Amino acid sequence: MTTQPEHRLLAVFAHPDDETIGAGGLLALAARAGVDVSVVTCTRGERGEVIPPDLAHLAEDPEQLALRREAELSAALAELGVHRHLFLDQVPALEGQRPTRFADSGMRWVRPGLAGPSADASGDAFTALDVDVAAHLLAVVVRHVRPTAVLTEEPGGGYGHPDHVHAHRVTSRAVEIAADAAEPLGGLAPWQVPTVLWVAQEESHLRAALAELADVTGRHEPRHAPDGTVLSVPDPGGELSSLAAPAAAITASFDVRPVAEQVLAALRHHSTQVQAVAPIDGRALVGQLALSNAALVPVLDRVHLRAAPGSDASALAAVLADDDGVTRVPAPVAPAPVLSGEQADPAGPSPVPAATGGAAEPAPRRGVLGRLVTTGGTVGVLVSLLAGLVMGALGTVVHRFTLEDLPVGIVLGLAGVLAAAVAARAIAGGGGLLLAALAVVGTTQAMAFLRPGGDVLVTNEAISYAWLFGAPIACVTAALLPARWFGDHSRRRRT
């Protein structure tokens, strides 16, 4: 008999990419904190709009687009650290009472920012599926996984997409069915989900992030979609989507910066649906993205927990709050080859297996050098290191130069170090700045003390001491400059 992890999160979303756009930070933080994370996707998103011109043919081939989006989803979930994934139609139950495969229902724009049902949804569309039928399938998953928290769309579906709204309804009903002892579900033991969470963004925080993004993008040339459309930031004071919730509705929030790199990488994997993904070292955001509607929106620096009425999110909140930055592997669980009707072990049933096209094992943790190269690029790292070495050496050589008793040498030397540090931060972020600072300090120390008796640096002169201590102070000064000065070029886009 195996022991289940103490905390288990089951997330349910309508399409590939919804899990990352809506809750990527939460999934990554939960996996990082040792929570066992599973994801169920209701459709394969075969009616999604395709952004890259070189993949435009997929928009006319739903089957191929579905395959492409399955692969994108698998890569994104692995990046976030999700442990297992399943498409809802892969649950082996109710055969003959529902379509073999659940199709993307499509949508139409009712007005800017609000979607409604498509007029040409097929008979096997997810929204055509009776809520109770879909909920019974999901309830089987709930009884297998026995989650301590279930996460799904909020009632409005974010922006009204009919599949998102249906996913919310199906999940809510599935939680009820899974807890009902009168529902046999193949003999699986009932399970009462302690906490139901809805995807949310705190309203004032979202407006602040939109304003900051507008300020950052306003200081650079406009970005364009592949078709030439200008990507623009929505009005921070305008109408927000139903994801936005007042502060009183938010149970807790957590810093997403420790997993921001993973979230941005996962977003990039959804390349048919997401564009213009780039890091931004801001006050209220860690990056940006745009969908096919050409609206440039922030990737917030915080994730927010919104508990459904009657739910208490304190247990999961405590786990995330206690995370010390150490990646913990959940306790091992017995694999299940398929979801079957066998009687569940009361001490802990087998979880949902990783399905075909689903998530792989958690993405490996990158080392320090790996994170630096990923953030700033190999060229950015090398340029930062070289800038520090060159300015450290030149400053050491010229710092004692005077012109009519004016300390021109040390002024130029410190200015050069500051310029190198600022450039390193702009090119490769904080990691690049750290490399440049270490190179400056290492070079000055080496030239000062590895050549005793030399005349490059006279350590009993005040001006030499000023150089020895002034160089690292110049680097610290670069680190204290406001993040907004560096805009979306503070870290190079990952490729």
mmCIF file of N, CA, C and O in Angstrom, residues 363-402:
data_model
loop_
_atom_site.group_PDB
_atom_site.id
_atom_site.type_symbol
_atom_site.label_atom_id
_atom_site.label_comp_id
_atom_site.label_asym_id
_atom_site.label_seq_id
_atom_site.Cartn_x
_atom_site.Cartn_y
_atom_site.Cartn_z
ATOM 1 N N ALA A 363 9.539 19.398 -14.987
ATOM 2 C CA ALA A 363 10.738 19.879 -15.667
ATOM 3 C C ALA A 363 11.898 19.924 -14.697
ATOM 4 O O ALA A 363 11.736 20.276 -13.528
ATOM 5 N N PRO A 364 13.104 19.538 -15.130
ATOM 6 C CA PRO A 364 14.255 19.569 -14.229
ATOM 7 C C PRO A 364 14.582 20.982 -13.805
ATOM 8 O O PRO A 364 14.412 21.929 -14.559
ATOM 9 N N ARG A 365 15.053 21.101 -12.589
ATOM 10 C CA ARG A 365 15.456 22.406 -12.079
ATOM 11 C C ARG A 365 16.764 22.819 -12.728
ATOM 12 O O ARG A 365 17.706 22.044 -12.825
ATOM 13 N N ARG A 366 16.849 24.024 -13.183
ATOM 14 C CA ARG A 366 18.075 24.511 -13.797
ATOM 15 C C ARG A 366 19.030 25.006 -12.731
ATOM 16 O O ARG A 366 18.625 25.579 -11.737
ATOM 17 N N GLY A 367 20.328 24.830 -13.008
ATOM 18 C CA GLY A 367 21.322 25.370 -12.105
ATOM 19 C C GLY A 367 21.452 26.872 -12.289
ATOM 20 O O GLY A 367 20.803 27.477 -13.134
ATOM 21 N N VAL A 368 22.350 27.483 -11.499
ATOM 22 C CA VAL A 368 22.515 28.932 -11.563
ATOM 23 C C VAL A 368 22.935 29.367 -12.956
ATOM 24 O O VAL A 368 22.370 30.286 -13.546
ATOM 25 N N LEU A 369 23.942 28.675 -13.533
ATOM 26 C CA LEU A 369 24.411 29.059 -14.863
ATOM 27 C C LEU A 369 23.312 28.867 -15.895
ATOM 28 O O LEU A 369 23.119 29.700 -16.781
ATOM 29 N N GLY A 370 22.549 27.763 -15.753
ATOM 30 C CA GLY A 370 21.451 27.522 -16.678
ATOM 31 C C GLY A 370 20.421 28.620 -16.637
ATOM 32 O O GLY A 370 19.896 29.049 -17.654
ATOM 33 N N ARG A 371 20.091 29.103 -15.428
ATOM 34 C CA ARG A 371 19.107 30.178 -15.301
ATOM 35 C C ARG A 371 19.636 31.477 -15.904
ATOM 36 O O ARG A 371 18.902 32.244 -16.516
ATOM 37 N N LEU A 372 20.948 31.720 -15.721
ATOM 38 C CA LEU A 372 21.532 32.939 -16.293
ATOM 39 C C LEU A 372 21.485 32.899 -17.813
ATOM 40 O O LEU A 372 21.098 33.866 -18.464
ATOM 41 N N VAL A 373 21.859 31.763 -18.382
ATOM 42 C CA VAL A 373 21.857 31.637 -19.835
ATOM 43 C C VAL A 373 20.440 31.739 -20.369
ATOM 44 O O VAL A 373 20.167 32.368 -21.385
ATOM 45 N N THR A 374 19.462 31.124 -19.661
ATOM 46 C CA THR A 374 18.075 31.172 -20.095
ATOM 47 C C THR A 374 17.541 32.582 -20.050
ATOM 48 O O THR A 374 16.814 33.040 -20.924
ATOM 49 N N THR A 375 17.897 33.328 -18.990
ATOM 50 C CA THR A 375 17.365 34.673 -18.827
ATOM 51 C C THR A 375 18.010 35.660 -19.786
ATOM 52 O O THR A 375 17.327 36.439 -20.440
ATOM 53 N N GLY A 376 19.332 35.654 -19.851
ATOM 54 C CA GLY A 376 20.020 36.662 -20.640
ATOM 55 C C GLY A 376 20.550 36.173 -21.965
ATOM 56 O O GLY A 376 21.038 36.965 -22.752
ATOM 57 N N GLY A 377 20.485 34.877 -22.206
ATOM 58 C CA GLY A 377 21.068 34.351 -23.418
ATOM 59 C C GLY A 377 22.568 34.187 -23.253
ATOM 60 O O GLY A 377 23.209 34.865 -22.440
ATOM 61 N N THR A 378 23.143 33.262 -23.998
ATOM 62 C CA THR A 378 24.580 33.014 -23.882
ATOM 63 C C THR A 378 25.381 34.272 -24.203
ATOM 64 O O THR A 378 26.347 34.612 -23.502
ATOM 65 N N VAL A 379 24.986 34.986 -25.238
ATOM 66 C CA VAL A 379 25.691 36.210 -25.613
ATOM 67 C C VAL A 379 25.579 37.242 -24.494
ATOM 68 O O VAL A 379 26.559 37.914 -24.144
ATOM 69 N N GLY A 380 24.389 37.384 -23.904
ATOM 70 C CA GLY A 380 24.211 38.346 -22.817
ATOM 71 C C GLY A 380 25.096 38.045 -21.629
ATOM 72 O O GLY A 380 25.679 38.945 -21.011
ATOM 73 N N VAL A 381 25.211 36.757 -21.291
ATOM 74 C CA VAL A 381 26.075 36.359 -20.185
ATOM 75 C C VAL A 381 27.534 36.689 -20.487
ATOM 76 O O VAL A 381 28.263 37.230 -19.644
ATOM 77 N N LEU A 382 27.981 36.353 -21.692
ATOM 78 C CA LEU A 382 29.382 36.615 -22.062
ATOM 79 C C LEU A 382 29.679 38.112 -22.110
ATOM 80 O O LEU A 382 30.739 38.564 -21.652
ATOM 81 N N VAL A 383 28.727 38.895 -22.654
ATOM 82 C CA VAL A 383 28.924 40.343 -22.717
ATOM 83 C C VAL A 383 29.005 40.935 -21.313
ATOM 84 O O VAL A 383 29.848 41.799 -21.035
ATOM 85 N N SER A 384 28.153 40.481 -20.406
ATOM 86 C CA SER A 384 28.169 40.984 -19.026
ATOM 87 C C SER A 384 29.504 40.692 -18.354
ATOM 88 O O SER A 384 30.101 41.552 -17.690
ATOM 89 N N LEU A 385 29.967 39.456 -18.517
ATOM 90 C CA LEU A 385 31.244 39.067 -17.914
ATOM 91 C C LEU A 385 32.394 39.869 -18.510
ATOM 92 O O LEU A 385 33.264 40.386 -17.781
ATOM 93 N N LEU A 386 32.413 40.007 -19.826
ATOM 94 C CA LEU A 386 33.495 40.730 -20.493
ATOM 95 C C LEU A 386 33.474 42.213 -20.115
ATOM 96 O O LEU A 386 34.536 42.820 -19.885
ATOM 97 N N ALA A 387 32.286 42.813 -20.017
ATOM 98 C CA ALA A 387 32.194 44.223 -19.644
ATOM 99 C C ALA A 387 32.779 44.454 -18.264
ATOM 100 O O ALA A 387 33.500 45.438 -18.021
ATOM 101 N N GLY A 388 32.478 43.541 -17.330
ATOM 102 C CA GLY A 388 33.029 43.685 -15.982
ATOM 103 C C GLY A 388 34.538 43.552 -15.957
ATOM 104 O O GLY A 388 35.241 44.321 -15.283
ATOM 105 N N LEU A 389 35.069 42.575 -16.699
ATOM 106 C CA LEU A 389 36.523 42.378 -16.736
ATOM 107 C C LEU A 389 37.231 43.589 -17.338
ATOM 108 O O LEU A 389 38.231 44.077 -16.796
ATOM 109 N N VAL A 390 36.713 44.083 -18.465
ATOM 110 C CA VAL A 390 37.368 45.192 -19.164
ATOM 111 C C VAL A 390 37.331 46.464 -18.332
ATOM 112 O O VAL A 390 38.341 47.150 -18.146
ATOM 113 N N MET A 391 36.151 46.803 -17.783
ATOM 114 C CA MET A 391 36.045 48.045 -17.026
ATOM 115 C C MET A 391 36.786 47.958 -15.699
ATOM 116 O O MET A 391 37.327 48.958 -15.211
ATOM 117 N N GLY A 392 36.825 46.767 -15.100
ATOM 118 C CA GLY A 392 37.610 46.605 -13.875
ATOM 119 C C GLY A 392 39.085 46.833 -14.129
ATOM 120 O O GLY A 392 39.778 47.512 -13.348
ATOM 121 N N ALA A 393 39.599 46.276 -15.237
ATOM 122 C CA ALA A 393 41.011 46.424 -15.568
ATOM 123 C C ALA A 393 41.343 47.863 -15.982
ATOM 124 O O ALA A 393 42.325 48.454 -15.503
ATOM 125 N N LEU A 394 40.517 48.435 -16.864
ATOM 126 C CA LEU A 394 40.790 49.804 -17.311
ATOM 127 C C LEU A 394 40.711 50.792 -16.155
ATOM 128 O O LEU A 394 41.555 51.700 -16.031
ATOM 129 N N GLY A 395 39.712 50.629 -15.302
ATOM 130 C CA GLY A 395 39.574 51.534 -14.172
ATOM 131 C C GLY A 395 40.762 51.444 -13.226
ATOM 132 O O GLY A 395 41.225 52.456 -12.688
ATOM 133 N N THR A 396 41.249 50.229 -13.026
ATOM 134 C CA THR A 396 42.406 50.048 -12.147
ATOM 135 C C THR A 396 43.645 50.728 -12.715
ATOM 136 O O THR A 396 44.452 51.312 -11.992
ATOM 137 N N VAL A 397 43.773 50.677 -14.038
ATOM 138 C CA VAL A 397 44.940 51.279 -14.698
ATOM 139 C C VAL A 397 44.874 52.804 -14.659
ATOM 140 O O VAL A 397 45.883 53.485 -14.411
ATOM 141 N N VAL A 398 43.707 53.391 -14.888
ATOM 142 C CA VAL A 398 43.625 54.843 -15.076
ATOM 143 C C VAL A 398 43.147 55.597 -13.839
ATOM 144 O O VAL A 398 43.102 56.840 -13.863
ATOM 145 N N HIS A 399 42.810 54.907 -12.754
ATOM 146 C CA HIS A 399 42.138 55.598 -11.647
ATOM 147 C C HIS A 399 42.992 56.692 -11.003
ATOM 148 O O HIS A 399 42.465 57.632 -10.406
ATOM 149 N N ARG A 400 44.323 56.596 -11.112
ATOM 150 C CA ARG A 400 45.191 57.587 -10.468
ATOM 151 C C ARG A 400 45.515 58.763 -11.386
ATOM 152 O O ARG A 400 46.184 59.709 -10.970
ATOM 153 N N PHE A 401 45.012 58.730 -12.620
ATOM 154 C CA PHE A 401 45.317 59.798 -13.561
ATOM 155 C C PHE A 401 44.613 61.096 -13.142
ATOM 156 O O PHE A 401 43.433 61.102 -12.799
ATOM 157 N N THR A 402 45.370 62.188 -13.164
ATOM 158 C CA THR A 402 44.803 63.507 -12.833
ATOM 159 C C THR A 402 45.098 64.486 -13.961
ATOM 160 O O THR A 402 46.071 64.331 -14.719
#
